C-alpha cells in the first residue's frame, strides 16, 4: 500500500463525507431503515464552483502525460483495495446489496480492476495516410471537464466506469451521484482523492437541478450519463445549450431466449443470476425470459429450485446473497407489476407478495409463468426481483418479441452455440450473450441500441469516447 493510501474505517469515511447534524438529508440503511448518516445536498452555485476548480486543474493533469496519469491511477486502485472492506460495508448498508455473492465486495473489487485496465490500455495515435505526399495522423486529446451522472443500483462500479477512462485521457471529472447512494460514492471519491492531485476529481451531491446544470454547463465538454431513458432524454435537451458530447447508458428490458434441447438444470444457476444479480436492480439483467414449449416446464421448475435455495436478507449477514429493493419507489413498481401480472393471467411460481418479515422493502424472488407480451411486467422494465417467463413455439416469434420493444441494451440466447449465434445475430441489442447474461469485462465495449442509449464504454472504444479526435496533417 502506498503511504498516500491509508485505511479509513467506515466511521471515518462517514465523518469525512457526511453532512453535519441538521444539514443535508438523512440516509437510512436500506435493509433496516435505520439512520446511518446524513448526505450533503449541494446547490447549483456549489456545482458551478466545483466546475471552475476542475477546469483550472485540467491543464496540469493533462500535462502529466499518459504514463504518469496511469501510474497514479494504479495507486488509486491500490487505495481502493486497501479500503475495500469499509467501502463495501457502507455500500451494503446504503444501497442494500449484501457484502457476499456478486454484490458489494464484488463491486468494490470491480472498481480497482476497471481503473487498472484503463491505466494499462494503450491508445496510440494512428497514421491514417502516409503516401509520400501526405502524412496524416489521428490523435486523441483530452476534452476538458467531464461531468459524470450516475444511478443508484451499482453506484461505485458505474461511477468508476465513467471516471477511470475520463481521468486516463487527461480530463478532470465532476461527479454527481444519485441522491439514493450519495454517501457510498462520496466515500469512494474521498479514498481516490487521498492519491489524486487536488481538484482532478470532485463529487457534488445534488438532485435533478444539479444534474441538469451539469448537462448544460458551458465549461463541461462531455457528459457521461447512466440512468433511466426518461432522464436521458432530458439530458439530451439540456445539452443543446453546451453541445456537450454525450455517452448515454439508459434503461433496458433484456430478453432471454431459451432454445429447444437445453439441459434446464445445467443452465438454471446462470439464468437465475442473469436475472437476479443485485436483486434484479441491474441495467443489463435478464428481464423477460422466452422459453420454448418443449423445455418450458423444466426451466420454470429448475429456476424455482434455485430461487428457493438462495438466501435473501440483511446484507451485512454473510449468508445472504440477495437484499432489499433500494428505495420505496422501486419497491412499489415491482409490487404493482407483479399484482397486475397476476390479474392478467400470470401464474405465480415463487414469491408474489412483499417479504415484510425480512423488512419494509424486501420483495422475494418472484417467477411469473404463463404471461404474454402486452402484460406490463413483460413490456416495462421492472428493475427488481420479478421475472416473467413466456412460452413460445416458433423461434421467429420469440425473436420478434425480443425486438418488439423500443429498448435494446442486452439480450441472451441459451442453447447449442452455433444455433444460438444465428439467433443472436437477429436481435437488436448492444450485447447478446450466449449461454450467460449480463457479464461485463473492462476490455469489451458495452453500450445500448435504440432507446437504451448511445456511445460505448470500456476498452479502447471507451477511452476514445472521453477524448476529442484531432488530425495532424503534415
Ligand atoms: P434516474 O434516471 O432516475 O437517475 C440517474 C441520475 O440522473 C441520478 O443521479 C439523478 O439524480 C440524475 N437526474 C435526474 N434528473 C436529471 C436531469 N433532469 N438532468 C440530469 N440528471 C438528472 O435513474 P436511476 O433510477 O438512478 O437508475 C435506474 C435506471 O438506470 C434504470 O432504467 C436502469 O436500467 C438504468 N441503468 C442503465 C445502465 C446502463 O449501463 N445502460 C446502468 C445502470 C442503470
Short mmCIF file of C-alpha atoms and ligand atoms in Angstrom, two decimals:
data_model
loop_
_atom_site.label_atom_id
_atom_site.label_comp_id
_atom_site.label_asym_id
_atom_site.label_seq_id
_atom_site.Cartn_x
_atom_site.Cartn_y
_atom_site.Cartn_z
CA UNK A 1 0.00 0.00 0.00
CA UNK A 2 1.25 3.49 -0.81
CA UNK A 3 1.88 5.93 2.03
CA UNK A 4 -0.80 8.10 0.45
CA UNK A 5 -3.45 5.45 0.82
CA UNK A 6 -4.30 4.99 4.49
CA UNK A 7 -7.10 2.72 5.56
CA UNK A 8 -10.13 4.67 6.78
CA UNK A 9 -12.74 2.75 8.74
CA UNK A 10 -16.42 3.14 7.94
CA UNK A 11 -16.95 5.73 10.70
CA UNK A 12 -14.02 7.83 9.47
CA UNK A 13 -15.34 7.69 5.90
CA UNK A 14 -18.81 8.78 7.03
CA UNK A 15 -17.31 11.55 9.13
CA UNK A 16 -15.40 12.91 6.13
CA UNK A 17 -18.15 12.79 3.54
CA UNK A 18 -21.36 13.18 5.55
CA UNK A 19 -23.22 16.42 6.30
CA UNK A 20 -23.30 17.77 9.86
CA UNK A 21 -26.35 17.22 12.06
CA UNK A 22 -29.20 19.44 10.93
CA UNK A 23 -27.87 19.78 7.38
CA UNK A 24 -28.26 17.72 4.22
CA UNK A 25 -30.58 14.75 4.12
CA UNK A 26 -30.94 11.68 6.30
CA UNK A 27 -29.66 8.40 4.86
CA UNK A 28 -31.15 5.15 6.13
CA UNK A 29 -29.91 1.58 5.97
CA UNK A 30 -31.75 0.03 3.00
CA UNK A 31 -32.44 -3.19 4.90
CA UNK A 32 -33.32 -1.96 8.41
CA UNK A 33 -34.47 1.59 7.53
CA UNK A 34 -32.41 2.86 10.49
CA UNK A 35 -30.43 6.10 10.04
CA UNK A 36 -26.77 5.67 9.10
CA UNK A 37 -25.77 9.28 8.47
CA UNK A 38 -26.57 12.46 6.60
CA UNK A 39 -25.72 13.13 2.95
CA UNK A 40 -24.82 16.62 1.79
CA UNK A 41 -27.11 18.29 -0.74
CA UNK A 42 -25.13 20.78 -2.77
CA UNK A 43 -26.53 23.72 -4.66
CA UNK A 44 -26.16 24.73 -8.30
CA UNK A 45 -23.79 27.50 -7.15
CA UNK A 46 -21.59 24.91 -5.43
CA UNK A 47 -21.63 22.87 -8.64
CA UNK A 48 -20.51 25.92 -10.61
CA UNK A 49 -17.64 26.46 -8.17
CA UNK A 50 -16.63 22.79 -8.49
CA UNK A 51 -16.61 23.01 -12.29
CA UNK A 52 -14.42 26.12 -12.10
CA UNK A 53 -11.92 24.28 -9.88
CA UNK A 54 -11.94 21.23 -12.17
CA UNK A 55 -11.40 23.48 -15.19
CA UNK A 56 -8.43 25.16 -13.52
CA UNK A 57 -6.88 21.80 -12.57
CA UNK A 58 -7.30 20.20 -16.02
CA UNK A 59 -4.27 21.58 -17.92
CA UNK A 60 -1.89 20.44 -15.19
CA UNK A 61 -3.44 16.97 -15.08
CA UNK A 62 -3.30 16.70 -18.87
CA UNK A 63 0.34 17.84 -18.89
CA UNK A 64 1.36 14.88 -16.70
CA UNK A 65 1.04 12.65 -19.76
CA UNK A 66 -0.35 9.14 -20.10
CA UNK A 67 2.42 7.28 -18.25
CA UNK A 68 2.29 9.40 -15.14
CA UNK A 69 -1.50 9.52 -15.03
CA UNK A 70 -1.64 5.74 -15.44
CA UNK A 71 0.84 5.28 -12.58
CA UNK A 72 -1.38 7.46 -10.39
CA UNK A 73 -4.50 5.54 -11.39
CA UNK A 74 -2.79 2.31 -10.34
CA UNK A 75 -2.03 3.89 -6.96
CA UNK A 76 -5.69 4.96 -6.72
CA UNK A 77 -6.64 1.31 -7.35
CA UNK A 78 -4.26 0.28 -4.52
CA UNK A 79 -6.01 2.78 -2.22
CA UNK A 80 -9.42 1.34 -3.11
CA UNK A 81 -8.16 -2.18 -2.46
CA UNK A 82 -6.77 -1.10 0.92
CA UNK A 83 -10.12 0.44 1.85
CA UNK A 84 -12.27 -2.23 0.21
CA UNK A 85 -13.98 -3.58 3.32
CA UNK A 86 -15.20 -0.26 4.78
CA UNK A 87 -16.33 0.86 1.30
CA UNK A 88 -18.21 -2.42 0.81
CA UNK A 89 -19.88 -2.16 4.22
CA UNK A 90 -21.07 1.38 3.61
CA UNK A 91 -22.28 0.41 0.13
CA UNK A 92 -24.10 -2.59 1.56
CA UNK A 93 -25.93 -0.50 4.15
CA UNK A 94 -26.80 2.43 1.90
CA UNK A 95 -27.60 0.50 -1.30
CA UNK A 96 -28.87 -2.72 0.31
CA UNK A 97 -26.79 -5.25 -1.64
CA UNK A 98 -25.18 -7.93 0.52
CA UNK A 99 -21.45 -7.98 1.22
CA UNK A 100 -21.25 -11.53 -0.07
CA UNK A 101 -22.06 -13.02 -3.50
CA UNK A 102 -21.84 -10.91 -6.68
CA UNK A 103 -22.60 -7.82 -4.62
CA UNK A 104 -20.82 -5.18 -2.51
CA UNK A 105 -17.32 -6.68 -2.21
CA UNK A 106 -17.51 -7.73 -5.85
CA UNK A 107 -18.50 -4.17 -6.82
CA UNK A 108 -15.59 -2.56 -4.94
CA UNK A 109 -13.22 -5.13 -6.49
CA UNK A 110 -14.51 -4.19 -9.94
CA UNK A 111 -13.65 -0.53 -9.25
CA UNK A 112 -9.95 -1.23 -8.86
CA UNK A 113 -9.98 -3.71 -11.75
CA UNK A 114 -11.52 -1.14 -14.14
CA UNK A 115 -9.05 1.52 -13.01
CA UNK A 116 -6.09 -0.78 -13.62
CA UNK A 117 -7.37 -1.67 -17.09
CA UNK A 118 -7.93 1.98 -18.00
CA UNK A 119 -4.36 2.66 -16.86
CA UNK A 120 -2.93 -0.25 -18.88
CA UNK A 121 -4.79 0.22 -22.17
CA UNK A 122 -2.68 1.93 -24.84
CA UNK A 123 -4.23 4.44 -27.22
CA UNK A 124 -1.54 5.41 -29.69
CA UNK A 125 -2.01 7.98 -32.48
CA UNK A 126 -2.99 6.30 -35.76
CA UNK A 127 -1.30 7.13 -39.07
CA UNK A 128 -4.26 7.30 -41.47
CA UNK A 129 -2.48 8.35 -44.68
CA UNK A 130 1.26 8.17 -45.38
CA UNK A 131 1.73 8.03 -49.18
CA UNK A 132 4.82 10.15 -49.69
CA UNK A 133 2.76 13.27 -50.35
CA UNK A 134 0.50 13.39 -47.32
CA UNK A 135 1.18 12.35 -43.76
CA UNK A 136 -1.92 12.49 -41.55
CA UNK A 137 -2.26 11.19 -38.01
CA UNK A 138 -5.29 10.85 -35.76
CA UNK A 139 -4.63 11.75 -32.13
CA UNK A 140 -6.97 11.60 -29.14
CA UNK A 141 -6.81 14.67 -26.90
CA UNK A 142 -8.42 15.46 -23.59
CA UNK A 143 -11.83 17.15 -23.85
CA UNK A 144 -11.55 19.24 -20.66
CA UNK A 145 -14.03 18.78 -17.81
CA UNK A 146 -16.21 15.66 -17.93
CA UNK A 147 -19.49 15.53 -16.00
CA UNK A 148 -20.45 12.09 -14.65
CA UNK A 149 -24.05 11.46 -13.55
CA UNK A 150 -24.81 8.07 -12.09
CA UNK A 151 -27.62 5.79 -10.86
CA UNK A 152 -28.18 4.04 -7.52
CA UNK A 153 -28.02 0.37 -8.49
CA UNK A 154 -24.26 -0.14 -9.00
CA UNK A 155 -23.19 3.33 -7.86
CA UNK A 156 -19.47 2.71 -7.30
CA UNK A 157 -18.80 0.46 -10.27
CA UNK A 158 -20.75 2.61 -12.73
CA UNK A 159 -19.10 5.71 -11.25
CA UNK A 160 -15.67 4.23 -11.96
CA UNK A 161 -16.76 3.22 -15.47
CA UNK A 162 -17.25 6.94 -16.09
CA UNK A 163 -14.35 8.32 -14.05
CA UNK A 164 -11.48 5.94 -14.94
CA UNK A 165 -11.30 6.47 -18.72
CA UNK A 166 -12.00 10.20 -18.37
CA UNK A 167 -9.08 10.69 -15.97
CA UNK A 168 -6.82 8.44 -18.00
CA UNK A 169 -7.36 10.61 -21.10
CA UNK A 170 -6.38 13.80 -19.24
CA UNK A 171 -9.80 15.17 -18.35
CA UNK A 172 -10.84 16.28 -14.90
CA UNK A 173 -14.17 14.98 -13.64
CA UNK A 174 -17.12 16.35 -11.69
CA UNK A 175 -19.29 13.51 -10.39
CA UNK A 176 -22.93 13.72 -9.36
CA UNK A 177 -24.06 10.58 -7.56
CA UNK A 178 -27.69 9.53 -7.29
CA UNK A 179 -29.48 11.03 -4.29
CA UNK A 180 -30.15 7.44 -3.14
CA UNK A 181 -26.50 6.41 -2.91
CA UNK A 182 -24.62 9.63 -2.25
CA UNK A 183 -22.54 8.59 0.74
CA UNK A 184 -21.01 5.49 -0.89
CA UNK A 185 -19.94 7.41 -3.98
CA UNK A 186 -18.55 10.33 -1.99
CA UNK A 187 -16.65 7.82 0.17
CA UNK A 188 -15.12 6.24 -2.94
CA UNK A 189 -14.09 9.70 -4.20
CA UNK A 190 -12.63 10.50 -0.77
CA UNK A 191 -10.43 7.39 -0.95
CA UNK A 192 -9.38 8.20 -4.53
CA UNK A 193 -8.54 11.76 -3.56
CA UNK A 194 -6.01 10.53 -0.99
CA UNK A 195 -3.87 9.86 -4.09
CA UNK A 196 -5.06 12.19 -6.87
CA UNK A 197 -3.90 15.80 -7.23
CA UNK A 198 -6.32 18.41 -5.92
CA UNK A 199 -9.49 19.17 -7.95
CA UNK A 200 -8.89 16.49 -10.56
CA UNK A 201 -11.92 14.58 -9.25
CA UNK A 202 -14.75 16.38 -7.43
CA UNK A 203 -18.01 14.95 -6.09
CA UNK A 204 -21.07 17.20 -5.98
CA UNK A 205 -24.16 15.77 -4.31
CA UNK A 206 -27.47 17.09 -5.50
CA UNK A 207 -30.67 16.29 -7.28
CA UNK A 208 -32.27 16.96 -10.61
CA UNK A 209 -31.27 20.67 -10.78
CA UNK A 210 -27.60 19.90 -10.21
CA UNK A 211 -27.75 17.10 -12.79
CA UNK A 212 -29.48 19.36 -15.31
CA UNK A 213 -26.86 22.07 -14.73
CA UNK A 214 -24.06 19.57 -15.42
CA UNK A 215 -25.75 18.63 -18.67
CA UNK A 216 -25.95 22.26 -19.83
CA UNK A 217 -22.83 23.75 -18.20
CA UNK A 218 -20.73 25.82 -20.64
CA UNK A 219 -17.47 24.51 -19.14
CA UNK A 220 -18.38 20.82 -19.35
CA UNK A 221 -17.42 19.27 -22.67
CA UNK A 222 -18.65 15.74 -22.16
CA UNK A 223 -21.40 14.16 -20.08
CA UNK A 224 -21.29 10.51 -19.14
CA UNK A 225 -24.80 9.58 -18.06
CA UNK A 226 -26.13 6.30 -16.74
CA UNK A 227 -29.75 6.15 -15.64
CA UNK A 228 -33.27 5.92 -16.96
CA UNK A 229 -34.30 6.57 -20.55
CA UNK A 230 -36.60 9.40 -19.40
CA UNK A 231 -33.73 11.26 -17.70
CA UNK A 232 -31.51 10.53 -20.70
CA UNK A 233 -33.98 12.44 -22.89
CA UNK A 234 -33.83 15.44 -20.50
CA UNK A 235 -30.04 15.36 -20.71
CA UNK A 236 -30.10 15.44 -24.49
CA UNK A 237 -32.36 18.51 -24.29
CA UNK A 238 -30.13 20.23 -21.68
CA UNK A 239 -27.02 19.54 -23.74
CA UNK A 240 -28.41 21.61 -26.61
CA UNK A 241 -27.03 24.54 -24.58
CA UNK A 242 -23.38 23.47 -24.49
CA UNK A 243 -23.38 20.87 -27.31
CA UNK A 244 -21.62 18.58 -24.85
CA UNK A 245 -20.67 15.20 -26.20
CA UNK A 246 -22.81 12.51 -24.58
CA UNK A 247 -22.49 8.89 -23.63
CA UNK A 248 -25.94 7.64 -22.61
CA UNK A 249 -26.28 4.28 -20.86
CA UNK A 250 -30.04 4.05 -20.35
CA UNK A 251 -32.70 1.60 -19.32
CA UNK A 252 -33.22 -1.84 -20.77
CA UNK A 253 -35.67 -4.70 -20.82
CA UNK A 254 -33.36 -7.53 -21.82
CA UNK A 255 -34.90 -10.62 -23.36
CA UNK A 256 -33.50 -14.13 -22.95
CA UNK A 257 -34.45 -16.83 -25.44
CA UNK A 258 -34.12 -20.46 -24.38
CA UNK A 259 -33.94 -22.75 -27.42
CA UNK A 260 -35.22 -26.34 -27.58
CA UNK A 261 -32.82 -29.04 -26.39
CA UNK A 262 -31.27 -27.25 -23.40
CA UNK A 263 -30.49 -29.05 -20.15
CA UNK A 264 -32.68 -26.99 -17.79
CA UNK A 265 -30.83 -27.95 -14.61
CA UNK A 266 -27.44 -27.17 -16.16
CA UNK A 267 -28.42 -23.59 -17.14
CA UNK A 268 -30.63 -22.74 -14.15
CA UNK A 269 -27.95 -21.10 -11.97
CA UNK A 270 -26.70 -18.89 -14.79
CA UNK A 271 -30.23 -17.95 -15.83
CA UNK A 272 -31.06 -17.13 -12.22
CA UNK A 273 -28.08 -14.82 -11.69
CA UNK A 274 -28.57 -13.27 -15.13
CA UNK A 275 -31.99 -12.16 -13.93
CA UNK A 276 -31.49 -11.58 -10.23
CA UNK A 277 -27.99 -10.19 -9.74
CA UNK A 278 -28.31 -7.24 -7.32
CA UNK A 279 -31.85 -8.49 -6.63
CA UNK A 280 -32.78 -7.63 -10.21
CA UNK A 281 -31.73 -3.98 -9.91
CA UNK A 282 -29.30 -4.17 -12.82
CA UNK A 283 -29.46 -2.40 -16.17
CA UNK A 284 -28.43 -5.38 -18.26
CA UNK A 285 -30.26 -8.06 -16.27
CA UNK A 286 -32.47 -10.65 -17.90
CA UNK A 287 -35.91 -9.04 -17.56
CA UNK A 288 -38.18 -11.26 -19.71
CA UNK A 289 -37.50 -14.89 -20.46
CA UNK A 290 -38.86 -16.62 -23.58
CA UNK A 291 -38.70 -20.42 -23.23
CA UNK A 292 -39.52 -22.99 -25.91
CA UNK A 293 -42.60 -25.04 -25.15
CA UNK A 294 -40.61 -28.32 -25.24
CA UNK A 295 -38.46 -27.31 -22.23
CA UNK A 296 -40.76 -24.74 -20.58
CA UNK A 297 -41.87 -26.69 -17.51
CA UNK A 298 -38.37 -27.99 -16.74
CA UNK A 299 -36.86 -24.50 -16.97
CA UNK A 300 -39.53 -22.99 -14.71
CA UNK A 301 -39.06 -25.80 -12.14
CA UNK A 302 -35.25 -25.57 -12.23
CA UNK A 303 -35.36 -21.78 -11.73
CA UNK A 304 -37.81 -22.18 -8.85
CA UNK A 305 -35.42 -24.65 -7.18
CA UNK A 306 -32.56 -22.14 -7.37
CA UNK A 307 -34.84 -19.36 -6.08
CA UNK A 308 -35.81 -21.39 -3.02
CA UNK A 309 -32.16 -22.12 -2.19
CA UNK A 310 -30.86 -18.54 -2.49
CA UNK A 311 -30.92 -16.60 0.79
CA UNK A 312 -32.24 -13.03 0.97
CA UNK A 313 -31.91 -10.69 3.95
CA UNK A 314 -29.78 -8.04 5.63
CA UNK A 315 -26.66 -7.53 3.54
CA UNK A 316 -24.25 -7.43 6.47
CA UNK A 317 -25.18 -11.03 7.27
CA UNK A 318 -22.60 -13.13 5.37
CA UNK A 319 -25.07 -15.86 4.47
CA UNK A 320 -27.28 -13.57 2.34
CA UNK A 321 -26.71 -13.02 -1.36
CA UNK A 322 -29.95 -11.15 -2.17
CA UNK A 323 -31.07 -7.92 -0.48
CA UNK A 324 -33.99 -5.47 -0.34
CA UNK A 325 -35.18 -3.07 -3.03
CA UNK A 326 -33.10 0.05 -2.57
CA UNK A 327 -35.97 2.51 -2.28
CA UNK A 328 -39.72 2.64 -1.80
CA UNK A 329 -40.49 3.90 -5.32
CA UNK A 330 -38.74 0.87 -6.85
CA UNK A 331 -40.41 -1.49 -4.35
CA UNK A 332 -43.82 -0.15 -5.38
CA UNK A 333 -43.04 -0.53 -9.10
CA UNK A 334 -42.14 -4.21 -8.59
CA UNK A 335 -45.13 -4.93 -6.32
CA UNK A 336 -47.59 -3.25 -8.70
CA UNK A 337 -46.20 -5.01 -11.80
CA UNK A 338 -46.48 -8.42 -10.12
CA UNK A 339 -50.03 -7.73 -8.89
CA UNK A 340 -51.00 -6.62 -12.39
CA UNK A 341 -49.43 -9.72 -13.98
CA UNK A 342 -51.32 -11.99 -11.55
CA UNK A 343 -54.57 -10.25 -12.53
CA UNK A 344 -53.72 -10.75 -16.22
CA UNK A 345 -53.22 -14.49 -16.33
CA UNK A 346 -49.74 -14.78 -14.76
CA UNK A 347 -49.11 -17.85 -12.60
CA UNK A 348 -47.03 -17.02 -9.52
CA UNK A 349 -44.47 -19.83 -9.15
CA UNK A 350 -42.39 -18.38 -6.29
CA UNK A 351 -42.82 -15.16 -4.28
CA UNK A 352 -45.63 -12.87 -5.36
CA UNK A 353 -46.11 -10.71 -2.25
CA UNK A 354 -43.80 -8.47 -0.15
CA UNK A 355 -41.50 -10.31 2.29
CA UNK A 356 -42.33 -7.99 5.19
CA UNK A 357 -40.92 -10.47 7.70
CA UNK A 358 -37.45 -9.51 6.36
CA UNK A 359 -38.01 -5.73 6.42
CA UNK A 360 -40.06 -2.97 4.84
CA UNK A 361 -38.60 -3.03 1.31
CA UNK A 362 -37.94 -6.74 0.81
CA UNK A 363 -39.67 -8.45 -2.07
CA UNK A 364 -38.94 -12.16 -2.67
CA UNK A 365 -37.70 -13.71 -5.89
CA UNK A 366 -40.87 -13.90 -7.95
CA UNK A 367 -41.20 -16.09 -11.01
CA UNK A 368 -44.34 -15.39 -13.03
CA UNK A 369 -45.13 -18.10 -15.57
CA UNK A 370 -47.70 -18.21 -18.38
CA UNK A 371 -47.63 -14.46 -19.08
CA UNK A 372 -47.62 -12.98 -22.57
CA UNK A 373 -46.35 -9.91 -24.36
CA UNK A 374 -48.66 -6.98 -23.67
CA UNK A 375 -48.69 -7.57 -19.90
CA UNK A 376 -46.89 -4.68 -18.17
CA UNK A 377 -44.44 -6.97 -16.31
CA UNK A 378 -43.18 -8.11 -19.74
CA UNK A 379 -43.32 -4.80 -21.60
CA UNK A 380 -41.93 -2.46 -18.90
CA UNK A 381 -38.61 -2.50 -17.06
CA UNK A 382 -39.31 -3.98 -13.61
CA UNK A 383 -35.77 -3.39 -12.24
CA UNK A 384 -36.34 -5.80 -9.39
CA UNK A 385 -36.72 -9.45 -8.35
CA UNK A 386 -39.68 -10.44 -10.58
CA UNK A 387 -39.16 -12.35 -13.82
CA UNK A 388 -41.91 -13.02 -16.39
CA UNK A 389 -41.47 -16.34 -18.21
CA UNK A 390 -43.18 -16.52 -21.59
CA UNK A 391 -43.86 -19.73 -23.55
CA UNK A 392 -43.12 -19.81 -27.30
CA UNK A 393 -43.29 -22.43 -30.03
CA UNK A 394 -41.63 -20.73 -33.00
CA UNK A 395 -38.22 -19.09 -32.58
CA UNK A 396 -39.13 -16.41 -35.14
CA UNK A 397 -41.91 -15.30 -32.77
CA UNK A 398 -39.50 -15.17 -29.83
CA UNK A 399 -37.06 -13.04 -31.86
CA UNK A 400 -39.90 -10.72 -32.90
CA UNK A 401 -40.88 -10.36 -29.23
CA UNK A 402 -37.29 -9.69 -28.18
CA UNK A 403 -37.09 -6.92 -30.81
CA UNK A 404 -40.61 -5.66 -30.18
CA UNK A 405 -39.77 -3.02 -27.57
CA UNK A 406 -38.05 0.32 -28.07
CA UNK A 407 -35.08 -0.61 -25.83
CA UNK A 408 -32.10 -2.84 -26.64
CA UNK A 409 -29.37 -2.92 -24.02
CA UNK A 410 -28.59 -6.63 -23.73
CA UNK A 411 -30.11 -10.00 -24.62
CA UNK A 412 -29.16 -13.65 -24.35
CA UNK A 413 -29.70 -16.89 -26.23
CA UNK A 414 -29.45 -20.25 -24.48
CA UNK A 415 -28.83 -23.45 -26.43
CA UNK A 416 -26.39 -25.11 -28.81
CA UNK A 417 -23.69 -22.49 -29.53
CA UNK A 418 -23.89 -22.28 -33.35
CA UNK A 419 -27.71 -22.22 -33.33
CA UNK A 420 -27.64 -19.61 -30.59
CA UNK A 421 -25.19 -17.40 -32.52
CA UNK A 422 -27.51 -17.41 -35.55
CA UNK A 423 -30.39 -16.23 -33.36
CA UNK A 424 -28.14 -13.67 -31.64
CA UNK A 425 -27.32 -12.01 -34.95
CA UNK A 426 -31.02 -11.20 -35.43
CA UNK A 427 -31.51 -9.49 -32.05
CA UNK A 428 -31.44 -5.70 -31.72
CA UNK A 429 -29.31 -5.23 -28.61
CA UNK A 430 -25.91 -3.73 -27.77
CA UNK A 431 -24.68 -7.07 -26.39
CA UNK A 432 -26.04 -10.58 -26.96
CA UNK A 433 -24.63 -13.19 -24.60
CA UNK A 434 -24.67 -16.89 -25.46
CA UNK A 435 -25.48 -19.20 -22.52
CA UNK A 436 -24.94 -16.44 -19.95
CA UNK A 437 -26.37 -12.99 -19.33
CA UNK A 438 -25.00 -9.68 -18.12
CA UNK A 439 -21.28 -10.35 -17.68
CA UNK A 440 -19.13 -7.29 -18.39
CA UNK A 441 -15.38 -7.06 -18.98
CA UNK A 442 -13.20 -3.93 -18.87
CA UNK A 443 -11.86 -4.54 -22.41
CA UNK A 444 -15.17 -5.46 -24.11
CA UNK A 445 -17.19 -2.48 -25.41
CA UNK A 446 -20.58 -2.03 -23.76
CA UNK A 447 -23.47 0.17 -24.88
CA UNK A 448 -27.09 0.21 -25.92
CA UNK A 449 -29.23 0.01 -29.06
CA UNK A 450 -32.46 2.02 -29.66
CA UNK A 451 -33.67 3.89 -26.54
CA UNK A 452 -31.09 2.14 -24.35
CA UNK A 453 -28.68 4.91 -25.33
CA UNK A 454 -25.64 5.57 -27.47
CA UNK A 455 -21.89 5.66 -27.11
CA UNK A 456 -19.62 2.88 -25.90
CA UNK A 457 -17.84 2.31 -22.60
CA UNK A 458 -14.81 0.10 -21.79
CA UNK A 459 -11.65 -0.82 -23.64
CA UNK A 460 -10.15 1.28 -26.39
CA UNK A 461 -13.60 2.45 -27.55
CA UNK A 462 -14.27 3.71 -24.04
CA UNK A 463 -11.06 5.75 -24.00
CA UNK A 464 -11.92 7.28 -27.37
CA UNK A 465 -15.34 8.29 -26.08
CA UNK A 466 -13.82 10.62 -23.46
CA UNK A 467 -11.37 12.19 -25.92
CA UNK A 468 -11.64 14.55 -28.83
CA UNK A 469 -10.13 13.29 -32.08
CA UNK A 470 -7.56 15.62 -33.64
CA UNK A 471 -5.97 15.21 -37.07
CA UNK A 472 -2.38 16.39 -37.52
CA UNK A 473 -1.92 16.75 -41.26
CA UNK A 474 1.59 17.48 -42.46
P1 LIG B 1 -32.53 8.13 -12.95
O1 LIG B 1 -32.58 8.47 -14.38
O2 LIG B 1 -33.72 8.38 -12.11
O3 LIG B 1 -31.33 8.91 -12.23
C1 LIG B 1 -29.99 8.83 -12.69
C2 LIG B 1 -29.24 10.09 -12.30
O4 LIG B 1 -29.74 11.22 -13.02
C3 LIG B 1 -29.36 10.45 -10.83
O5 LIG B 1 -28.08 10.87 -10.38
C4 LIG B 1 -30.36 11.59 -10.84
O6 LIG B 1 -30.22 12.45 -9.73
C5 LIG B 1 -29.98 12.31 -12.12
N1 LIG B 1 -31.01 13.16 -12.72
C6 LIG B 1 -32.34 13.12 -12.52
N2 LIG B 1 -32.96 14.04 -13.30
C7 LIG B 1 -31.99 14.67 -14.01
C8 LIG B 1 -32.00 15.69 -15.01
N3 LIG B 1 -33.13 16.26 -15.43
N4 LIG B 1 -30.80 16.05 -15.55
C9 LIG B 1 -29.65 15.44 -15.17
N5 LIG B 1 -29.59 14.49 -14.21
C10 LIG B 1 -30.74 14.10 -13.65
O7 LIG B 1 -32.09 6.59 -12.92
P2 LIG B 1 -31.98 5.62 -11.64
O8 LIG B 1 -33.38 5.35 -11.15
O9 LIG B 1 -30.96 6.13 -10.69
O10 LIG B 1 -31.37 4.31 -12.30
C11 LIG B 1 -32.15 3.26 -12.79
C12 LIG B 1 -32.22 3.30 -14.31
O11 LIG B 1 -30.89 3.35 -14.83
C13 LIG B 1 -32.82 2.04 -14.91
O12 LIG B 1 -33.63 2.39 -16.00
C14 LIG B 1 -31.61 1.27 -15.42
O13 LIG B 1 -31.87 0.36 -16.46
C15 LIG B 1 -30.72 2.37 -15.83
N6 LIG B 1 -29.32 1.94 -15.84
C16 LIG B 1 -28.68 1.79 -17.04
C17 LIG B 1 -27.37 1.32 -17.08
C18 LIG B 1 -26.64 1.13 -18.37
O14 LIG B 1 -25.43 0.92 -18.35
N7 LIG B 1 -27.30 1.22 -19.51
C19 LIG B 1 -26.72 1.02 -15.88
C20 LIG B 1 -27.40 1.18 -14.67
C21 LIG B 1 -28.71 1.65 -14.67
#
